[in-house]
Structures are given as structure tokens and as C-alpha cells.
Amino acid sequence: MPERERLPDMVGQMLCARGYTISCAESCTGGLLTSTLTDVPGSSAYVMGSVVSYSNDVKSRILHVAEETLAAHGAVSPETARAMAEGVRDLMQTDVGVG
């Protein structure tokens, strides 16, 4: 039986096929997503970087997450994750930002 393709490999193939780049903004995961993506040989062609923003200060100062968003929804919420993704995408100038 053929070995199943790993998700990080599939993500890399899809990004490369479209000529896209990706960046990650992580918090509670502590860089695990970025580590997983960069375990793929050749991932430097599409993974541009990441920010581990464990503190709200870094979320606000580096990723430009609005303090109002953090106050209203908390550090762990879909709204904050979306703002983090947009912030890291803008910071790293990538096609895709994940938060």
C-alpha cells in the first residue's frame, strides 16, 4: 500500500503550484505550525517567516491587532486569529497569512 501523503507536503505543493507564499502568526501553538511547515524539504520557497505572539502586547505592537479586538473577544478567538493572520501577512508581505 502506498504511503499516505502528509498534510504539510500537500500544503507546500498547493502553495508552489499557485506561486503563493505563506507566513504564520502563532500564540498558544508556540511556533509548532511553522515548524511543521518548514520540516518539508524546499519549504523556504514558500514559507517566509512567522511571529510567535504569546503576549497581547506583541499582538498589538507587531501584528497590529486592535486593542479593542483583544478587549472585546480575548486573545484566543476567531476575531483575534483573523487579525493576527492579516497582520502577519502584511508584515511579511506574503500571499497567505495564518493566525
PDB file of N, CA and C in Angstrom, residues 25-63:
ATOM      1  N   ALA A  25       1.212  33.558  12.153  1.00  0.00           N
ATOM      2  CA  ALA A  25       1.196  34.262  13.430  1.00  0.00           C
ATOM      3  C   ALA A  25       0.652  33.271  14.447  1.00  0.00           C
ATOM      4  N   GLU A  26       1.489  32.870  15.373  1.00  0.00           N
ATOM      5  CA  GLU A  26       1.096  31.860  16.347  1.00  0.00           C
ATOM      6  C   GLU A  26       1.118  32.444  17.753  1.00  0.00           C
ATOM      7  N   SER A  27       0.383  31.800  18.630  1.00  0.00           N
ATOM      8  CA  SER A  27       0.365  32.194  20.027  1.00  0.00           C
ATOM      9  C   SER A  27       0.515  30.943  20.882  1.00  0.00           C
ATOM     10  N   CYS A  28      -0.582  30.320  21.236  1.00  0.00           N
ATOM     11  CA  CYS A  28      -0.556  29.130  22.101  1.00  0.00           C
ATOM     12  C   CYS A  28       0.191  27.959  21.479  1.00  0.00           C
ATOM     13  N   THR A  29       0.289  27.919  20.168  1.00  0.00           N
ATOM     14  CA  THR A  29       0.999  26.827  19.496  1.00  0.00           C
ATOM     15  C   THR A  29       2.509  27.003  19.563  1.00  0.00           C
ATOM     16  N   GLY A  30       2.979  28.175  19.934  1.00  0.00           N
ATOM     17  CA  GLY A  30       4.398  28.402  20.188  1.00  0.00           C
ATOM     18  C   GLY A  30       5.330  28.135  19.021  1.00  0.00           C
ATOM     19  N   GLY A  31       4.833  28.241  17.797  1.00  0.00           N
ATOM     20  CA  GLY A  31       5.677  28.026  16.625  1.00  0.00           C
ATOM     21  C   GLY A  31       5.559  26.634  16.025  1.00  0.00           C
ATOM     22  N   LEU A  32       4.682  25.804  16.576  1.00  0.00           N
ATOM     23  CA  LEU A  32       4.548  24.425  16.103  1.00  0.00           C
ATOM     24  C   LEU A  32       4.085  24.355  14.648  1.00  0.00           C
ATOM     25  N   LEU A  33       3.140  25.205  14.260  1.00  0.00           N
ATOM     26  CA  LEU A  33       2.670  25.189  12.869  1.00  0.00           C
ATOM     27  C   LEU A  33       3.813  25.507  11.913  1.00  0.00           C
ATOM     28  N   THR A  34       4.556  26.554  12.206  1.00  0.00           N
ATOM     29  CA  THR A  34       5.674  26.935  11.345  1.00  0.00           C
ATOM     30  C   THR A  34       6.729  25.838  11.308  1.00  0.00           C
ATOM     31  N   SER A  35       6.995  25.237  12.447  1.00  0.00           N
ATOM     32  CA  SER A  35       7.951  24.131  12.499  1.00  0.00           C
ATOM     33  C   SER A  35       7.494  22.977  11.612  1.00  0.00           C
ATOM     34  N   THR A  36       6.220  22.671  11.647  1.00  0.00           N
ATOM     35  CA  THR A  36       5.673  21.588  10.832  1.00  0.00           C
ATOM     36  C   THR A  36       5.800  21.906   9.346  1.00  0.00           C
ATOM     37  N   LEU A  37       5.484  23.146   8.981  1.00  0.00           N
ATOM     38  CA  LEU A  37       5.577  23.539   7.570  1.00  0.00           C
ATOM     39  C   LEU A  37       7.018  23.524   7.073  1.00  0.00           C
ATOM     40  N   THR A  38       7.949  23.933   7.935  1.00  0.00           N
ATOM     41  CA  THR A  38       9.347  24.013   7.496  1.00  0.00           C
ATOM     42  C   THR A  38      10.083  22.679   7.602  1.00  0.00           C
ATOM     43  N   ASP A  39       9.428  21.656   8.096  1.00  0.00           N
ATOM     44  CA  ASP A  39      10.013  20.311   8.080  1.00  0.00           C
ATOM     45  C   ASP A  39      10.032  19.720   6.672  1.00  0.00           C
ATOM     46  N   VAL A  40       9.317  20.337   5.753  1.00  0.00           N
ATOM     47  CA  VAL A  40       9.236  19.855   4.371  1.00  0.00           C
ATOM     48  C   VAL A  40      10.445  20.377   3.594  1.00  0.00           C
ATOM     49  N   PRO A  41      11.205  19.499   2.959  1.00  0.00           N
ATOM     50  CA  PRO A  41      12.333  19.961   2.139  1.00  0.00           C
ATOM     51  C   PRO A  41      11.858  20.942   1.061  1.00  0.00           C
ATOM     52  N   GLY A  42      12.578  22.049   0.926  1.00  0.00           N
ATOM     53  CA  GLY A  42      12.229  23.055  -0.073  1.00  0.00           C
ATOM     54  C   GLY A  42      11.201  24.070   0.390  1.00  0.00           C
ATOM     55  N   SER A  43      10.791  23.989   1.657  1.00  0.00           N
ATOM     56  CA  SER A  43       9.752  24.893   2.155  1.00  0.00           C
ATOM     57  C   SER A  43      10.185  26.355   2.181  1.00  0.00           C
ATOM     58  N   SER A  44      11.479  26.612   2.079  1.00  0.00           N
ATOM     59  CA  SER A  44      11.936  28.011   2.050  1.00  0.00           C
ATOM     60  C   SER A  44      11.454  28.726   0.792  1.00  0.00           C
ATOM     61  N   ALA A  45      10.961  27.981  -0.178  1.00  0.00           N
ATOM     62  CA  ALA A  45      10.413  28.595  -1.389  1.00  0.00           C
ATOM     63  C   ALA A  45       9.070  29.259  -1.126  1.00  0.00           C
ATOM     64  N   TYR A  46       8.378  28.854  -0.065  1.00  0.00           N
ATOM     65  CA  TYR A  46       7.046  29.411   0.181  1.00  0.00           C
ATOM     66  C   TYR A  46       6.804  29.862   1.621  1.00  0.00           C
ATOM     67  N   VAL A  47       7.538  29.365   2.604  1.00  0.00           N
ATOM     68  CA  VAL A  47       7.385  29.829   3.987  1.00  0.00           C
ATOM     69  C   VAL A  47       8.340  31.001   4.186  1.00  0.00           C
ATOM     70  N   MET A  48       7.780  32.180   4.415  1.00  0.00           N
ATOM     71  CA  MET A  48       8.602  33.381   4.538  1.00  0.00           C
ATOM     72  C   MET A  48       8.990  33.690   5.977  1.00  0.00           C
ATOM     73  N   GLY A  49       8.183  33.263   6.944  1.00  0.00           N
ATOM     74  CA  GLY A  49       8.513  33.533   8.334  1.00  0.00           C
ATOM     75  C   GLY A  49       7.295  33.448   9.224  1.00  0.00           C
ATOM     76  N   SER A  50       7.531  33.735  10.508  1.00  0.00           N
ATOM     77  CA  SER A  50       6.436  33.673  11.470  1.00  0.00           C
ATOM     78  C   SER A  50       6.718  34.589  12.652  1.00  0.00           C
ATOM     79  N   VAL A  51       5.659  34.832  13.408  1.00  0.00           N
ATOM     80  CA  VAL A  51       5.746  35.582  14.654  1.00  0.00           C
ATOM     81  C   VAL A  51       5.033  34.753  15.716  1.00  0.00           C
ATOM     82  N   VAL A  52       5.727  34.486  16.820  1.00  0.00           N
ATOM     83  CA  VAL A  52       5.076  33.858  17.967  1.00  0.00           C
ATOM     84  C   VAL A  52       4.721  34.993  18.913  1.00  0.00           C
ATOM     85  N   SER A  53       3.447  35.327  18.935  1.00  0.00           N
ATOM     86  CA  SER A  53       2.975  36.488  19.699  1.00  0.00           C
ATOM     87  C   SER A  53       2.192  36.008  20.914  1.00  0.00           C
ATOM     88  N   TYR A  54       2.917  35.515  21.883  1.00  0.00           N
ATOM     89  CA  TYR A  54       2.277  34.955  23.068  1.00  0.00           C
ATOM     90  C   TYR A  54       1.628  36.046  23.919  1.00  0.00           C
ATOM     91  N   SER A  55       2.207  37.226  23.927  1.00  0.00           N
ATOM     92  CA  SER A  55       1.642  38.313  24.735  1.00  0.00           C
ATOM     93  C   SER A  55       0.739  39.203  23.884  1.00  0.00           C
ATOM     94  N   ASN A  56      -0.253  39.796  24.547  1.00  0.00           N
ATOM     95  CA  ASN A  56      -1.138  40.730  23.848  1.00  0.00           C
ATOM     96  C   ASN A  56      -0.372  41.947  23.352  1.00  0.00           C
ATOM     97  N   ASP A  57       0.672  42.335  24.080  1.00  0.00           N
ATOM     98  CA  ASP A  57       1.487  43.475  23.663  1.00  0.00           C
ATOM     99  C   ASP A  57       2.094  43.228  22.282  1.00  0.00           C
ATOM    100  N   VAL A  58       2.619  42.037  22.054  1.00  0.00           N
ATOM    101  CA  VAL A  58       3.209  41.707  20.749  1.00  0.00           C
ATOM    102  C   VAL A  58       2.119  41.627  19.686  1.00  0.00           C
ATOM    103  N   LYS A  59       0.968  41.078  20.051  1.00  0.00           N
ATOM    104  CA  LYS A  59      -0.146  41.037  19.098  1.00  0.00           C
ATOM    105  C   LYS A  59      -0.485  42.454  18.628  1.00  0.00           C
ATOM    106  N   SER A  60      -0.524  43.389  19.561  1.00  0.00           N
ATOM    107  CA  SER A  60      -0.859  44.781  19.221  1.00  0.00           C
ATOM    108  C   SER A  60       0.280  45.494  18.507  1.00  0.00           C
ATOM    109  N   ARG A  61       1.474  45.427  19.082  1.00  0.00           N
ATOM    110  CA  ARG A  61       2.602  46.211  18.594  1.00  0.00           C
ATOM    111  C   ARG A  61       3.170  45.699  17.275  1.00  0.00           C
ATOM    112  N   ILE A  62       3.316  44.393  17.124  1.00  0.00           N
ATOM    113  CA  ILE A  62       3.960  43.825  15.940  1.00  0.00           C
ATOM    114  C   ILE A  62       2.948  43.450  14.860  1.00  0.00           C
ATOM    115  N   LEU A  63       1.833  42.838  15.287  1.00  0.00           N
ATOM    116  CA  LEU A  63       0.845  42.358  14.315  1.00  0.00           C
ATOM    117  C   LEU A  63      -0.306  43.333  14.097  1.00  0.00           C
TER     118      LEU A  63
END
